[in-house]
């Protein structure tokens, strides 16, 4: 034979129709065991390789899953949170021979281009990470019925989509409680973005703990989950509350920025100001001093979100969107 073997040749060697050969190669639906075995023998003997485009038309599957991150690319490629998430997602997809497609988008034209890509079904499903209230991704994906799972509770239409999350209210409460129990009485917080559920919930937990202890809850500045954002917020807090003796920070990256500012102001940690971070990403062990923090099970959440999506794609999940919430855990080190 000249050139690559064709589907017609597979059908001829197997002694079946072209349609039966196609169904056998693309999943074996409505094909008898004998015909399926004959087609498999023909594929092996001929060295036939299915055309991916043709196979996609039959199965209506692309063999790829998007990880959607509505954040600027400079943040995605500098934050260990995203590296850990992507590694965990890719590891699970590789088990099923599925390709990860990374979609980044700033608000505006980039976001609209990403939504067009998803509407066109260039991927079989999506895992959405670091979403904001304004992007309305839960509404968009529910509207086009694209299988999806969110990492983090969506602030809009959370009842329409599946998600995994950690108990951010409980984690925020625990971070503040560590400082209260240490004896801190003027406790501030660098909260996360107010348009993200993690920022909103961790702040709510911090307020609960301080209110229960009869302490003021006015020392609040919001950051953007970056080191620079944490530094800027810490500067503002020290300017407004020079008597600060405790600081709960809603991410380890922001805590790194806050530690730098405290050192520049001559404030010793934990002697003058005790600090608690959030996430327990790798850098928490390498800060000076090592950071007491709340462990956020990032890898586990990403892995479970991916398996939940695969269950949707395989048709084995419940019709009602699944929600899974993991408990946070305190990791004590030297900063508090």
PDB file of C-alpha atoms in Angstrom, residues 169-273:
ATOM      1  CA  UNK A 169     -14.321  31.571  57.147  1.00  0.00           C
ATOM      2  CA  UNK A 170     -12.996  28.948  59.542  1.00  0.00           C
ATOM      3  CA  UNK A 171      -9.439  29.546  58.362  1.00  0.00           C
ATOM      4  CA  UNK A 172      -9.720  33.307  58.823  1.00  0.00           C
ATOM      5  CA  UNK A 173     -11.155  32.753  62.290  1.00  0.00           C
ATOM      6  CA  UNK A 174      -8.278  30.408  63.196  1.00  0.00           C
ATOM      7  CA  UNK A 175      -5.638  32.891  62.002  1.00  0.00           C
ATOM      8  CA  UNK A 176      -7.094  35.634  64.195  1.00  0.00           C
ATOM      9  CA  UNK A 177      -7.561  33.287  67.159  1.00  0.00           C
ATOM     10  CA  UNK A 178      -3.830  32.450  67.153  1.00  0.00           C
ATOM     11  CA  UNK A 179      -3.077  36.144  67.608  1.00  0.00           C
ATOM     12  CA  UNK A 180      -5.753  36.633  70.280  1.00  0.00           C
ATOM     13  CA  UNK A 181      -4.458  33.650  72.266  1.00  0.00           C
ATOM     14  CA  UNK A 182      -0.926  35.011  71.982  1.00  0.00           C
ATOM     15  CA  UNK A 183      -2.111  38.125  73.818  1.00  0.00           C
ATOM     16  CA  UNK A 184      -2.256  40.565  70.890  1.00  0.00           C
ATOM     17  CA  UNK A 185      -4.790  43.331  71.444  1.00  0.00           C
ATOM     18  CA  UNK A 186      -4.461  45.572  68.378  1.00  0.00           C
ATOM     19  CA  UNK A 187      -4.847  43.111  65.538  1.00  0.00           C
ATOM     20  CA  UNK A 188      -5.000  44.176  61.912  1.00  0.00           C
ATOM     21  CA  UNK A 189      -5.522  42.230  58.715  1.00  0.00           C
ATOM     22  CA  UNK A 190      -4.370  42.441  55.124  1.00  0.00           C
ATOM     23  CA  UNK A 191      -7.494  41.006  53.542  1.00  0.00           C
ATOM     24  CA  UNK A 192      -7.793  39.567  50.052  1.00  0.00           C
ATOM     25  CA  UNK A 193      -9.711  41.233  47.212  1.00  0.00           C
ATOM     26  CA  UNK A 194     -13.269  42.103  48.190  1.00  0.00           C
ATOM     27  CA  UNK A 195     -14.567  40.746  44.853  1.00  0.00           C
ATOM     28  CA  UNK A 196     -13.345  37.180  45.513  1.00  0.00           C
ATOM     29  CA  UNK A 197     -14.965  34.666  47.852  1.00  0.00           C
ATOM     30  CA  UNK A 198     -11.639  33.800  49.520  1.00  0.00           C
ATOM     31  CA  UNK A 199     -11.028  37.452  50.360  1.00  0.00           C
ATOM     32  CA  UNK A 200     -14.582  37.966  51.583  1.00  0.00           C
ATOM     33  CA  UNK A 201     -14.735  34.784  53.685  1.00  0.00           C
ATOM     34  CA  UNK A 202     -11.302  35.042  55.334  1.00  0.00           C
ATOM     35  CA  UNK A 203     -12.118  38.599  56.377  1.00  0.00           C
ATOM     36  CA  UNK A 204     -15.462  37.456  57.822  1.00  0.00           C
ATOM     37  CA  UNK A 205     -13.712  34.800  59.908  1.00  0.00           C
ATOM     38  CA  UNK A 206     -11.159  37.336  61.185  1.00  0.00           C
ATOM     39  CA  UNK A 207     -13.959  39.675  62.237  1.00  0.00           C
ATOM     40  CA  UNK A 208     -15.825  36.854  64.004  1.00  0.00           C
ATOM     41  CA  UNK A 209     -12.789  35.963  66.124  1.00  0.00           C
ATOM     42  CA  UNK A 210     -11.986  39.548  67.099  1.00  0.00           C
ATOM     43  CA  UNK A 211     -15.587  40.388  67.907  1.00  0.00           C
ATOM     44  CA  UNK A 212     -15.834  37.289  70.115  1.00  0.00           C
ATOM     45  CA  UNK A 213     -12.734  38.497  71.981  1.00  0.00           C
ATOM     46  CA  UNK A 214     -14.160  42.009  72.377  1.00  0.00           C
ATOM     47  CA  UNK A 215     -11.475  43.553  70.149  1.00  0.00           C
ATOM     48  CA  UNK A 216     -11.789  46.275  67.501  1.00  0.00           C
ATOM     49  CA  UNK A 217     -12.266  45.160  63.882  1.00  0.00           C
ATOM     50  CA  UNK A 218     -11.411  48.409  62.089  1.00  0.00           C
ATOM     51  CA  UNK A 219      -7.758  47.730  61.164  1.00  0.00           C
ATOM     52  CA  UNK A 220      -8.434  46.367  57.666  1.00  0.00           C
ATOM     53  CA  UNK A 221      -6.651  46.937  54.362  1.00  0.00           C
ATOM     54  CA  UNK A 222      -7.276  44.971  51.190  1.00  0.00           C
ATOM     55  CA  UNK A 223      -4.518  43.529  49.020  1.00  0.00           C
ATOM     56  CA  UNK A 224      -4.510  41.670  45.720  1.00  0.00           C
ATOM     57  CA  UNK A 225      -2.828  38.392  46.782  1.00  0.00           C
ATOM     58  CA  UNK A 226       0.574  39.631  45.540  1.00  0.00           C
ATOM     59  CA  UNK A 227       3.724  40.478  47.497  1.00  0.00           C
ATOM     60  CA  UNK A 228       3.530  44.097  46.334  1.00  0.00           C
ATOM     61  CA  UNK A 229      -0.122  44.338  47.360  1.00  0.00           C
ATOM     62  CA  UNK A 230       0.676  42.963  50.797  1.00  0.00           C
ATOM     63  CA  UNK A 231       3.495  45.467  51.275  1.00  0.00           C
ATOM     64  CA  UNK A 232       1.321  48.422  50.263  1.00  0.00           C
ATOM     65  CA  UNK A 233      -1.504  47.334  52.587  1.00  0.00           C
ATOM     66  CA  UNK A 234       0.904  46.817  55.503  1.00  0.00           C
ATOM     67  CA  UNK A 235       2.310  50.325  55.008  1.00  0.00           C
ATOM     68  CA  UNK A 236      -1.195  51.768  55.196  1.00  0.00           C
ATOM     69  CA  UNK A 237      -2.059  49.753  58.293  1.00  0.00           C
ATOM     70  CA  UNK A 238       1.079  50.866  60.151  1.00  0.00           C
ATOM     71  CA  UNK A 239       0.409  54.462  59.182  1.00  0.00           C
ATOM     72  CA  UNK A 240      -3.161  54.334  60.508  1.00  0.00           C
ATOM     73  CA  UNK A 241      -2.517  52.011  63.455  1.00  0.00           C
ATOM     74  CA  UNK A 242       1.040  52.437  64.759  1.00  0.00           C
ATOM     75  CA  UNK A 243       0.101  50.418  67.874  1.00  0.00           C
ATOM     76  CA  UNK A 244      -0.487  47.267  65.803  1.00  0.00           C
ATOM     77  CA  UNK A 245       0.773  44.160  67.632  1.00  0.00           C
ATOM     78  CA  UNK A 246      -0.804  41.398  65.522  1.00  0.00           C
ATOM     79  CA  UNK A 247      -1.380  40.942  61.798  1.00  0.00           C
ATOM     80  CA  UNK A 248      -3.395  38.293  59.943  1.00  0.00           C
ATOM     81  CA  UNK A 249      -2.586  38.250  56.227  1.00  0.00           C
ATOM     82  CA  UNK A 250      -4.885  36.516  53.728  1.00  0.00           C
ATOM     83  CA  UNK A 251      -2.071  34.936  51.670  1.00  0.00           C
ATOM     84  CA  UNK A 252       1.555  33.960  52.205  1.00  0.00           C
ATOM     85  CA  UNK A 253       2.690  36.091  49.271  1.00  0.00           C
ATOM     86  CA  UNK A 254       1.083  39.161  50.826  1.00  0.00           C
ATOM     87  CA  UNK A 255       2.580  38.170  54.187  1.00  0.00           C
ATOM     88  CA  UNK A 256       6.015  38.171  52.573  1.00  0.00           C
ATOM     89  CA  UNK A 257       5.460  41.785  51.558  1.00  0.00           C
ATOM     90  CA  UNK A 258       4.157  42.648  55.020  1.00  0.00           C
ATOM     91  CA  UNK A 259       7.224  41.101  56.716  1.00  0.00           C
ATOM     92  CA  UNK A 260       9.454  43.223  54.517  1.00  0.00           C
ATOM     93  CA  UNK A 261       7.597  46.396  55.539  1.00  0.00           C
ATOM     94  CA  UNK A 262       7.657  45.516  59.242  1.00  0.00           C
ATOM     95  CA  UNK A 263      11.428  44.973  59.075  1.00  0.00           C
ATOM     96  CA  UNK A 264      11.889  48.324  57.313  1.00  0.00           C
ATOM     97  CA  UNK A 265       9.949  50.003  60.142  1.00  0.00           C
ATOM     98  CA  UNK A 266      12.106  48.321  62.780  1.00  0.00           C
ATOM     99  CA  UNK A 267       9.211  46.175  64.040  1.00  0.00           C
ATOM    100  CA  UNK A 268      10.446  42.763  65.215  1.00  0.00           C
ATOM    101  CA  UNK A 269       8.404  39.658  64.368  1.00  0.00           C
ATOM    102  CA  UNK A 270       6.949  38.181  66.521  1.00  0.00           C
ATOM    103  CA  UNK A 271       8.162  40.279  69.505  1.00  0.00           C
ATOM    104  CA  UNK A 272       6.599  43.570  68.358  1.00  0.00           C
ATOM    105  CA  UNK A 273       4.086  42.311  65.797  1.00  0.00           C
TER     106      UNK A 273
END
